[in-house]
Coordinates of C-alpha atoms and ligand atoms in Angstrom, one line a residue:
X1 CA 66.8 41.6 -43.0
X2 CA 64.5 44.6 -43.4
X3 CA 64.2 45.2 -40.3
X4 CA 67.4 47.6 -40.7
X5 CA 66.1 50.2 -43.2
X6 CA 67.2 53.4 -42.6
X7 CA 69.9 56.3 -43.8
X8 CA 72.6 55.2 -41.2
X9 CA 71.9 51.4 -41.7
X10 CA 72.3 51.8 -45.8
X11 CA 75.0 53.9 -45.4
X12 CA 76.9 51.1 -43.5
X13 CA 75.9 48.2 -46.1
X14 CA 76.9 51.1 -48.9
X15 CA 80.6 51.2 -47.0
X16 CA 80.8 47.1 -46.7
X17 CA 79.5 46.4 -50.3
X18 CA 82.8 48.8 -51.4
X19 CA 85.0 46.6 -49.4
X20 CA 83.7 43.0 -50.2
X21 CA 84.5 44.4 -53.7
X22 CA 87.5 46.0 -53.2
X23 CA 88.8 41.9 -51.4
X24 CA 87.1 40.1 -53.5
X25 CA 84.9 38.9 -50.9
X26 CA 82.7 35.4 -52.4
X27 CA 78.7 36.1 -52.9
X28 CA 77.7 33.9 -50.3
X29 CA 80.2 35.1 -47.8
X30 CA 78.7 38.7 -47.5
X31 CA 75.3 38.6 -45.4
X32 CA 76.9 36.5 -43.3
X33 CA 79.2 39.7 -42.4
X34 CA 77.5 42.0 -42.7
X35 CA 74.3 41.6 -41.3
X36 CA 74.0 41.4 -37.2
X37 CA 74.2 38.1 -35.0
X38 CA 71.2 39.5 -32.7
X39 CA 69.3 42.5 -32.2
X40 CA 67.1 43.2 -29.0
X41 CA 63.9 45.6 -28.6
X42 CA 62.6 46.4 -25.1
X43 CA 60.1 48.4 -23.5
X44 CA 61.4 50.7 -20.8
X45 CA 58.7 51.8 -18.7
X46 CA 59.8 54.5 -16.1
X47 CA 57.7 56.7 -13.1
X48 CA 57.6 60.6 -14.2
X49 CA 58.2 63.3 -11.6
X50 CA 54.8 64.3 -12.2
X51 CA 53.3 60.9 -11.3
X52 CA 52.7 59.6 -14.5
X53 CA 54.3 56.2 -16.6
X54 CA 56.4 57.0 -19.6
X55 CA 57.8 54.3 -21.7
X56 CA 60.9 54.2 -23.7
X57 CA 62.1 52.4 -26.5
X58 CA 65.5 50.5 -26.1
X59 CA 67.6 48.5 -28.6
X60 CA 71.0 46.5 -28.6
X61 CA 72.7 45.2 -31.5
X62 CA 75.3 42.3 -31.1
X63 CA 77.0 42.3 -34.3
X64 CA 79.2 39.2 -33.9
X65 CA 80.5 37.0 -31.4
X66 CA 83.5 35.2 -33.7
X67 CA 86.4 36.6 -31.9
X68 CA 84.8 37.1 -28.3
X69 CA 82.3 38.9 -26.3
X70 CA 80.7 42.0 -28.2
X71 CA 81.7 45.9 -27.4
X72 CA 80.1 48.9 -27.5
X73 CA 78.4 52.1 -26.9
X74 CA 75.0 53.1 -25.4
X75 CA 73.5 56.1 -26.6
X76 CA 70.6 58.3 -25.4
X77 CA 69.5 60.5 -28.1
X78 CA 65.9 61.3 -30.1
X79 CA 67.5 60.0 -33.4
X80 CA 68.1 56.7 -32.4
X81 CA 66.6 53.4 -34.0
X82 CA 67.2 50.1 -34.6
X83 CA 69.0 51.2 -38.5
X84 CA 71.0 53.7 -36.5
X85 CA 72.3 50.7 -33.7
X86 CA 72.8 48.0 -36.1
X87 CA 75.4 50.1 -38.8
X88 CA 77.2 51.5 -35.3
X89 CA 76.9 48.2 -34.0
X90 CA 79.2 46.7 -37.1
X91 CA 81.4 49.3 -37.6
X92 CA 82.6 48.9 -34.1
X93 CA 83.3 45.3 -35.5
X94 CA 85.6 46.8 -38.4
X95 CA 86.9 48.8 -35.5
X96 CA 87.6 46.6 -32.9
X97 CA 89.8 44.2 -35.6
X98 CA 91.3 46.7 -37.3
X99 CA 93.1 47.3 -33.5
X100 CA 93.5 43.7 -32.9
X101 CA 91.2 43.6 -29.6
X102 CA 89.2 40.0 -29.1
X103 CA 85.8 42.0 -29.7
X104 CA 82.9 41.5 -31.7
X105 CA 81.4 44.8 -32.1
X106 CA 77.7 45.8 -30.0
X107 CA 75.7 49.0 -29.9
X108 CA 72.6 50.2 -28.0
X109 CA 70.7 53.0 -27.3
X110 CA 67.0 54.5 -26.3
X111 CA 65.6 56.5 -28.3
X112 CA 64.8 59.7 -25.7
X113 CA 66.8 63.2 -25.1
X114 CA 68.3 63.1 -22.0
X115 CA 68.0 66.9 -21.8
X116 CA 64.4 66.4 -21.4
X117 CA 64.7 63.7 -18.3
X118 CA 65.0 64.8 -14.5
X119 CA 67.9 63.5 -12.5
X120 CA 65.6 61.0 -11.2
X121 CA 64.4 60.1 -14.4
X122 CA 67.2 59.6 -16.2
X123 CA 68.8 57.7 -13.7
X124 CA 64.9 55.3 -13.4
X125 CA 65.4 55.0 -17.2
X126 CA 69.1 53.9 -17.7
X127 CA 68.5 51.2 -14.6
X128 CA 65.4 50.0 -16.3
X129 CA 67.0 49.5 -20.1
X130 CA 70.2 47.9 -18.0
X131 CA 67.6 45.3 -16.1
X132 CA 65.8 44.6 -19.4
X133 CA 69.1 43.6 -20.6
X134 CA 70.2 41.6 -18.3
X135 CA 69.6 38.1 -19.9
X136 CA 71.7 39.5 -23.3
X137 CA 74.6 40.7 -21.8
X138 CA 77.3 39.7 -19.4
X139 CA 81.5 40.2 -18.7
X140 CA 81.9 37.3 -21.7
X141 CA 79.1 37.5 -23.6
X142 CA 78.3 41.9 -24.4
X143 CA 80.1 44.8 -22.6
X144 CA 78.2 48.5 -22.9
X145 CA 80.4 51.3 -22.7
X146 CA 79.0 55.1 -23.2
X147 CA 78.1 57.1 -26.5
X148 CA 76.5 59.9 -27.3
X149 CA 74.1 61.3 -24.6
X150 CA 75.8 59.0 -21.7
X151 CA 78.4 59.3 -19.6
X152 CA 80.4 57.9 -16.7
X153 CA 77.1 58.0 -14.4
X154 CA 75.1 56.1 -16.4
X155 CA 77.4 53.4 -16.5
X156 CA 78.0 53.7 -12.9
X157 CA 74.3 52.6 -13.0
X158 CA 74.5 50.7 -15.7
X159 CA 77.2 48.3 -13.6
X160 CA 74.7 48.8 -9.7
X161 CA 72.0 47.2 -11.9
X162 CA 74.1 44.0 -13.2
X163 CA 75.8 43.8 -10.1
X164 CA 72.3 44.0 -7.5
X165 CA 70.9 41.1 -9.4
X166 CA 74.0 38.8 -9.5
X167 CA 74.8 39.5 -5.8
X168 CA 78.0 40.3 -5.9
X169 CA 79.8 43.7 -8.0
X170 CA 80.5 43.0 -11.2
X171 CA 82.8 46.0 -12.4
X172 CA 83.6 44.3 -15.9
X173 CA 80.0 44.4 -16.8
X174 CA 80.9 48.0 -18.0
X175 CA 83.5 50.1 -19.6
X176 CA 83.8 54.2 -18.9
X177 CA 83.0 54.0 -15.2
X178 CA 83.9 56.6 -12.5
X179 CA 87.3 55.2 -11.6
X180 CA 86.4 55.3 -8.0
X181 CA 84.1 52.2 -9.2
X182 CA 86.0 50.4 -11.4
X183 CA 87.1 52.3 -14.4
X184 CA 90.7 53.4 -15.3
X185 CA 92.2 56.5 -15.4
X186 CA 92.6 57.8 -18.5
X187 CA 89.0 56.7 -20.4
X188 CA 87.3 60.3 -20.3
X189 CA 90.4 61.5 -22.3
X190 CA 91.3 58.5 -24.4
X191 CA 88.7 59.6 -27.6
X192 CA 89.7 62.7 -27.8
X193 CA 93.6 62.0 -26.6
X194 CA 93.5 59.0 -29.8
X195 CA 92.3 61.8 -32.6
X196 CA 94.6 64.5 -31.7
X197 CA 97.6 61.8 -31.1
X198 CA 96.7 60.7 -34.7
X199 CA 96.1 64.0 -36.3
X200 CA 99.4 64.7 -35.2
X201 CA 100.6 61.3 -37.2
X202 CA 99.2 62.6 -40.3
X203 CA 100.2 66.0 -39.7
X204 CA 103.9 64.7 -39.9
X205 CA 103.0 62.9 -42.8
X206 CA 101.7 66.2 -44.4
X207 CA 104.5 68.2 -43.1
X208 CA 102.7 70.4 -41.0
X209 CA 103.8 72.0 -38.0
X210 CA 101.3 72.0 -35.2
X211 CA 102.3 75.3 -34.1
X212 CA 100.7 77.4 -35.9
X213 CA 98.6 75.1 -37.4
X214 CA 94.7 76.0 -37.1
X215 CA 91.6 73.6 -36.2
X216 CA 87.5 73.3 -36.3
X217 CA 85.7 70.9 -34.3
X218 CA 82.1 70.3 -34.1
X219 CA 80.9 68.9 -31.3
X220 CA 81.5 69.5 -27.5
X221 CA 80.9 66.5 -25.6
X222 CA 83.5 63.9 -24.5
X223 CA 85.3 63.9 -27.7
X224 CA 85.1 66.8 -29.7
X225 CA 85.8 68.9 -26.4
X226 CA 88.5 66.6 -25.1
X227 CA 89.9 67.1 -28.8
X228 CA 90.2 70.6 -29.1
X229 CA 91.9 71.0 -25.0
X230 CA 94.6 68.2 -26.9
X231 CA 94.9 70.6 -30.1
X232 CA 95.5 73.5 -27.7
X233 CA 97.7 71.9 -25.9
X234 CA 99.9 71.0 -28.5
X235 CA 100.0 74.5 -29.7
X236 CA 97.3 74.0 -32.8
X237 CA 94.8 77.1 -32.4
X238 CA 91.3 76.3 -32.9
X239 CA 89.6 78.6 -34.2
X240 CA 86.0 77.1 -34.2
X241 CA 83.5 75.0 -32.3
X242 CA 80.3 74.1 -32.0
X243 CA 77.2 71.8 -29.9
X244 CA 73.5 71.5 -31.1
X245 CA 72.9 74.9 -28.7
X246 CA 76.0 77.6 -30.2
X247 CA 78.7 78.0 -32.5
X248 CA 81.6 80.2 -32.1
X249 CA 84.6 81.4 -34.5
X250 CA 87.2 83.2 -34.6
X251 CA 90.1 83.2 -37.0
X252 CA 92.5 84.5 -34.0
X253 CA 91.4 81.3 -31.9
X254 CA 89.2 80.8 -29.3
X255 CA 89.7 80.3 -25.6
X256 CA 89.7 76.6 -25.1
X257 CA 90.2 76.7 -21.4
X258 CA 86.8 79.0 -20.7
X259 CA 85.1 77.6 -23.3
X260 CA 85.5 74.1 -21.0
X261 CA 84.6 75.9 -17.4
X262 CA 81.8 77.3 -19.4
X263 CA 80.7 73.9 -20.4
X264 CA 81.5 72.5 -16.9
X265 CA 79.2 74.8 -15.4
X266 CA 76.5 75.2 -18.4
X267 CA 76.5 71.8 -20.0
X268 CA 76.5 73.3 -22.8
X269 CA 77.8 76.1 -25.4
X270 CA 74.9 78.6 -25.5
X271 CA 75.7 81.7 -23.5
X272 CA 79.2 81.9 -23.8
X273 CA 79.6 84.7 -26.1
X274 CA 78.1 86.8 -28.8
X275 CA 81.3 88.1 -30.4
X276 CA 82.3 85.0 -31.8
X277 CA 79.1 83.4 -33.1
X278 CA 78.8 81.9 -36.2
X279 CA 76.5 80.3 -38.5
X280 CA 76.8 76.2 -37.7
X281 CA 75.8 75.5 -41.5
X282 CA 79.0 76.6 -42.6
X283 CA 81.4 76.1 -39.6
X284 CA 83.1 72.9 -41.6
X285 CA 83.8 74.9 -44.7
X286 CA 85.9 77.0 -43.3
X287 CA 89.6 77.2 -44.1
X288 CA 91.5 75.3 -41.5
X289 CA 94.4 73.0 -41.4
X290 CA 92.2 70.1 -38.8
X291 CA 88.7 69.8 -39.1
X292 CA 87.4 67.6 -36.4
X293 CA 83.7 66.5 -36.6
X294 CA 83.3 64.6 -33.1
X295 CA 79.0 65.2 -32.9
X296 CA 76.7 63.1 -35.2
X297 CA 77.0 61.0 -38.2
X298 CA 76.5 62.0 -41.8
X299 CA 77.6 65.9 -41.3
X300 CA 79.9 65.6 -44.6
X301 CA 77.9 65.0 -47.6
X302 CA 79.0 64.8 -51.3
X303 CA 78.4 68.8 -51.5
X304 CA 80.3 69.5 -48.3
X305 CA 82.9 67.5 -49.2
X306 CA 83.4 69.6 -52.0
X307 CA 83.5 72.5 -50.2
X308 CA 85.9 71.4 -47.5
X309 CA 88.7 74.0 -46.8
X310 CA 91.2 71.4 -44.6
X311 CA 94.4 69.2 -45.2
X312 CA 93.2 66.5 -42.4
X313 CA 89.6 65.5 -41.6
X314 CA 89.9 63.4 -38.5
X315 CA 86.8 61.8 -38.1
X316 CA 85.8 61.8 -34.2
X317 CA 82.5 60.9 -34.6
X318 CA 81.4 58.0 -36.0
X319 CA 80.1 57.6 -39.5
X320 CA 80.3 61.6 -40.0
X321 CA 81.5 61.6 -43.8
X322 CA 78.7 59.8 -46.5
X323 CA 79.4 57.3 -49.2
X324 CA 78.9 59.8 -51.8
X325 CA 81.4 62.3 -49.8
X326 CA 83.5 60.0 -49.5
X327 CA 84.3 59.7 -53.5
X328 CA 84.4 63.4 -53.7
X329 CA 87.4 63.0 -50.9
X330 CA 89.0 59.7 -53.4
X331 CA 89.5 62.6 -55.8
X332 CA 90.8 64.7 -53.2
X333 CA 92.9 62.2 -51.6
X334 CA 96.1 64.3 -52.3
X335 CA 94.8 67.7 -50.8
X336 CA 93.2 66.2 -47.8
X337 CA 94.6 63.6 -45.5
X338 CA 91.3 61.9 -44.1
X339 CA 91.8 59.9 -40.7
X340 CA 88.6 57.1 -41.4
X341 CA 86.7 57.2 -38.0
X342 CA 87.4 53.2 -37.4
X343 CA 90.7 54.2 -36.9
X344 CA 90.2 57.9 -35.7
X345 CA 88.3 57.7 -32.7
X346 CA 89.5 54.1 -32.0
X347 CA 91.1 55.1 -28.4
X348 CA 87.8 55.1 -27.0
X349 CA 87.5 51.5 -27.2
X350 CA 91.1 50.8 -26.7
X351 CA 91.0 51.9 -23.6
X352 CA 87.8 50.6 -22.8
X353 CA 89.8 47.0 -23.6
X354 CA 92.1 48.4 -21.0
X355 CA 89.7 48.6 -18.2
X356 CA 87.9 45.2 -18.8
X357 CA 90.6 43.4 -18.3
X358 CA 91.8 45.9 -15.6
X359 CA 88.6 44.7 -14.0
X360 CA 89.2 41.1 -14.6
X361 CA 92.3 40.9 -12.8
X362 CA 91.1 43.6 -10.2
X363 CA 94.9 44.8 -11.1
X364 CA 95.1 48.3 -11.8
X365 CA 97.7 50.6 -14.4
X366 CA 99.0 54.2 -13.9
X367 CA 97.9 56.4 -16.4
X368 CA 101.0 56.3 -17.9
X369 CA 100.7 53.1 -18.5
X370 CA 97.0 53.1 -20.3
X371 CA 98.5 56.3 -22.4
X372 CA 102.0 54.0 -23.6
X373 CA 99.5 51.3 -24.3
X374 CA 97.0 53.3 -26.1
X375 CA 99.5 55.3 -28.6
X376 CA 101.4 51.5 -29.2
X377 CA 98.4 50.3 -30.6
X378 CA 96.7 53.4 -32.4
X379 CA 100.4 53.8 -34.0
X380 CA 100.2 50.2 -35.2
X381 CA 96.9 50.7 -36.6
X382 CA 97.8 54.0 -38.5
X383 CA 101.0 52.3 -39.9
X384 CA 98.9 48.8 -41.1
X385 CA 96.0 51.4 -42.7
X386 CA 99.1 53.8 -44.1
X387 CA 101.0 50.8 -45.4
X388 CA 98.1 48.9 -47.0
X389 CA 96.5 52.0 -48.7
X390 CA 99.8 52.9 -50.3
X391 CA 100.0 49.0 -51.6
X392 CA 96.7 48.6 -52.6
X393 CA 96.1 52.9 -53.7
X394 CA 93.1 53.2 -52.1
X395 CA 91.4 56.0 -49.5
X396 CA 92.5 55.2 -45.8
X397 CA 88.9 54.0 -45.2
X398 CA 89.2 51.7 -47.5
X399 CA 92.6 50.4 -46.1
X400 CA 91.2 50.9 -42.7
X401 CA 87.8 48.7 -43.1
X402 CA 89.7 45.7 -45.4
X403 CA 91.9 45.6 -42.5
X404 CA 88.9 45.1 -40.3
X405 CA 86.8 43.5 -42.4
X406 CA 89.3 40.9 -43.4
X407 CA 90.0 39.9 -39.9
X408 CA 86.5 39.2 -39.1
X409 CA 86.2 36.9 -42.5
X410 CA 89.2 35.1 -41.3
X411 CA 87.6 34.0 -37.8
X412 CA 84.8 32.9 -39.4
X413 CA 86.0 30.8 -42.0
X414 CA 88.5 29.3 -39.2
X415 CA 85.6 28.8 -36.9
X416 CA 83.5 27.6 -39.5
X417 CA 79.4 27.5 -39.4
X418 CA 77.4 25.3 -37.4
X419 CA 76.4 23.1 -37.8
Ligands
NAD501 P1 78.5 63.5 -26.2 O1 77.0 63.3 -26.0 O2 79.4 63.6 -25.1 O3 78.7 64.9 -27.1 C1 78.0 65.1 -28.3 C2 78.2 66.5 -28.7 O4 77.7 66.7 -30.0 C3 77.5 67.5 -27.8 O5 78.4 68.6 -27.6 C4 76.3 67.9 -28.6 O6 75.8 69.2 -28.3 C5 76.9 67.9 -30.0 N1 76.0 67.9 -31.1 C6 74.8 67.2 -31.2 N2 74.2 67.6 -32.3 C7 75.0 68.5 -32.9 C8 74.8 69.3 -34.1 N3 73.8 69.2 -34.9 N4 75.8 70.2 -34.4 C9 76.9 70.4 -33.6 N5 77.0 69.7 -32.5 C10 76.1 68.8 -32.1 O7 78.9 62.4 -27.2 P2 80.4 61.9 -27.5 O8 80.6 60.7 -26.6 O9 81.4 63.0 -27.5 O10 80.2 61.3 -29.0 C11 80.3 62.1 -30.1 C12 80.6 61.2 -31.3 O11 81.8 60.5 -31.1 C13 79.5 60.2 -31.6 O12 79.4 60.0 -33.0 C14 80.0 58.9 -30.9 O13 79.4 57.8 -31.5 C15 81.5 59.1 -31.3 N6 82.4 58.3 -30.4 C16 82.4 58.5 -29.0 C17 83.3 57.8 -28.2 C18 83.4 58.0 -26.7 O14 84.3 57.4 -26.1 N7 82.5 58.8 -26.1 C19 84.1 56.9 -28.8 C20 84.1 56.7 -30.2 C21 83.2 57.4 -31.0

């Protein structure tokens, strides 16, 4: 079981441990939960442009198979390891439930920065970790879908690979495609499009008008950027952002629209502008009305939390908020509405779901469509979390992951073990 140690690992026992208390969960019942169904290692060997061999390590974590194939991310960053895949490997589990999809939930990664690759090389490397896991995944058995530091190109990859060695094209093999190879319309956005649609929720509940309203987000990639164009566009000025390059605020709001040709063009934030830089250590203290962390995991600690300045933290990113920030937000629970990240940035997967079984019935939906679909079930989500942390008075992410959690527990006992 050690082989799981780590901060991001602990912190997702930390989060189940509070919820087989909080259900009453029996002893015996809990490792079997918890702790993931397999987890794979390879070697990824790849040619440099300068001639030489590099070799990367790669990792997938299957968490569980009890109510169908496994779902979930790849990601390409220095940080990752085995801890770091299994705990975002099992909260896509509590995820996946908690929207009533028939997933078990997967994560994998290499640890590398894909800054650092060539064209070439990044392209060598994601074919090679796809090849290596060829014998562990398939359309019913683990879909990959991308994450931090991949994108529609590297599953486009991702699917050529599966699809040259079975002989025929295999679209389902991979969720977040180009959709001119498989994928729906409507993916790119569907993060970012799922946060904004339920900070929007919460702002009703909180009585706040979105014009006018203020927001932060950290974070430019596919979320946090797709976020703030869906805050702007409903009339919320954000006022702050920031990627691991540049961090920019102003209290008069920033402009969205630039800041995304910029980013188009640049990749990344740096170089946009020096009137508006800020300092990134305190970017998520400021005062504003929705604080969006959509970059990296455990960004809001216990003193953070403290300091937090906003009435909703919707939680884009996975795993951004501690334990021990979390009891500081308990005590809090009336000043600041938080939006639990299982539930939060749930319309990435949604609409993942969407385009595998697009691809299974090579039938395809308008974008309507996937956008009706998506808000139908992140509105039933919110309402079940809403309605079962009022009955039970507990933090949404508490409601959120018993709802999850709970679902899981009941395919297993139903199932039973074998033998
Ligand atoms: P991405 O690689 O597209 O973007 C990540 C962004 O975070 C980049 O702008 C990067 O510069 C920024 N960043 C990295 N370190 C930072 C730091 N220290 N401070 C500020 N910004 C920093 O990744 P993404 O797909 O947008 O994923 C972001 C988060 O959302 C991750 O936690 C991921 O697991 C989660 N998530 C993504 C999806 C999805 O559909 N892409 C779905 C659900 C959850």
């Amino acid at each position: 079981m050690s082989i799981y140690t780590g901060p991001v690992f602990e912190m997702a026992r930390r989060q189940f441990q509070v919820i087989a208390d909080h259900i009453d969960m029996p002893e015996d019942e809990r490792d079997r939960l918890l702790y993931p169904k397999r987890a794979i290692t390879v070697s990824c060997p790849i040619h440099r442009d300068d001639g030489t061999t590099a070799v990367f390590q790669g990792y997938r974590v299957q968490h569980h198979l009890s109510l169908g194939p496994t779902k979930g991310g790849t990601r390409f960053s220095k940080s990752v390891d085995i801890g770091e895949v299994a705990a975002l490997a099992i909260w896509m589990s509590w995820k996946c439930a908690l929207a009533g999809l028939p997933y078990g939930g997967a994560k994998g990664g290499i640890t590398v920065d894909p800054a650092a690759l060539s064209p070439r090389e990044l392209e060598a490397l994601s074919r090679r970790y796809m090849q290596e896991m060829i014998p562990f995944v398939g359309p019913h058995t683990d879909v990959m879908a991308p994450d931090m530091g991949t994108n529609e190109q590297v599953m486009a990859w991702f699917m050529d690979t599966y699809s040259v060695y079975q002989g025929k094209t295999v679209t389902e093999i991979v969720t977040g495609k180009p959709v001119a190879t498989g994928g729906t319309v409507g993916r790119r956005e569907a993060t970012g499009r799922g946060v904004v649609h339920l900070a929007m929720r919460a702002a009703e509940r909180i009585g706040l008008n979105p014009s006018g309203a203020t927001a932060i987000v950290q974070g430019f990639g596919n979320v946090g950027l797709v976020s703030a164009m869906e805050l702007a566009a409903r009339g919320v000025t954000v006022i702050g952002v920031s990627d691991h390059t540049a961090c920019f605020y102003d209290p008069l709001g920033l402009p969205i629209d630039a800041l995304n040709r910029h980013v188009e063009t640049h990749r990344v934030l740096a170089g946009f502008s020096t009137q508006v830089a800020a300092d990134p250590a305190t970017l998520l203290t400021q005062p504003c009305d929705i604080l969006v962390p959509a970059a990296m995991e455990r960004v809001i600690d216990a003193v953070t939390a403290r300091k937090l300045r906003c009435r909703i933290l919707a939680e884009g990113a996975n795993g951004p908020t501690t334990p021990e920030a979390d009891e500081v937000l308990d005590d809090r629970r009336d000043e600041i509405f938080v939006i639990p990240d299982i539930l939060c940035n749930a319309g990435g997967v949604v609409v993942s779901y969407f385009e595998w079984v697009q691809d299974l019935q090579q039938l395809f939906w308008e974008e309507d469509e996937v956008n009706r679909r998506l808000t139908q079930v992140l509105d039933r989500a919110f309402g079940q979390v809403t309605a079962r942390a009022r009955r039970d008075d507990v933090a949404y992410r508490t409601a959120a992951m018993a709802i999850g959690v709970e679902k899981v527990q009941a395919a297993k006992r139903t199932r039973g073990l074998f033998p």
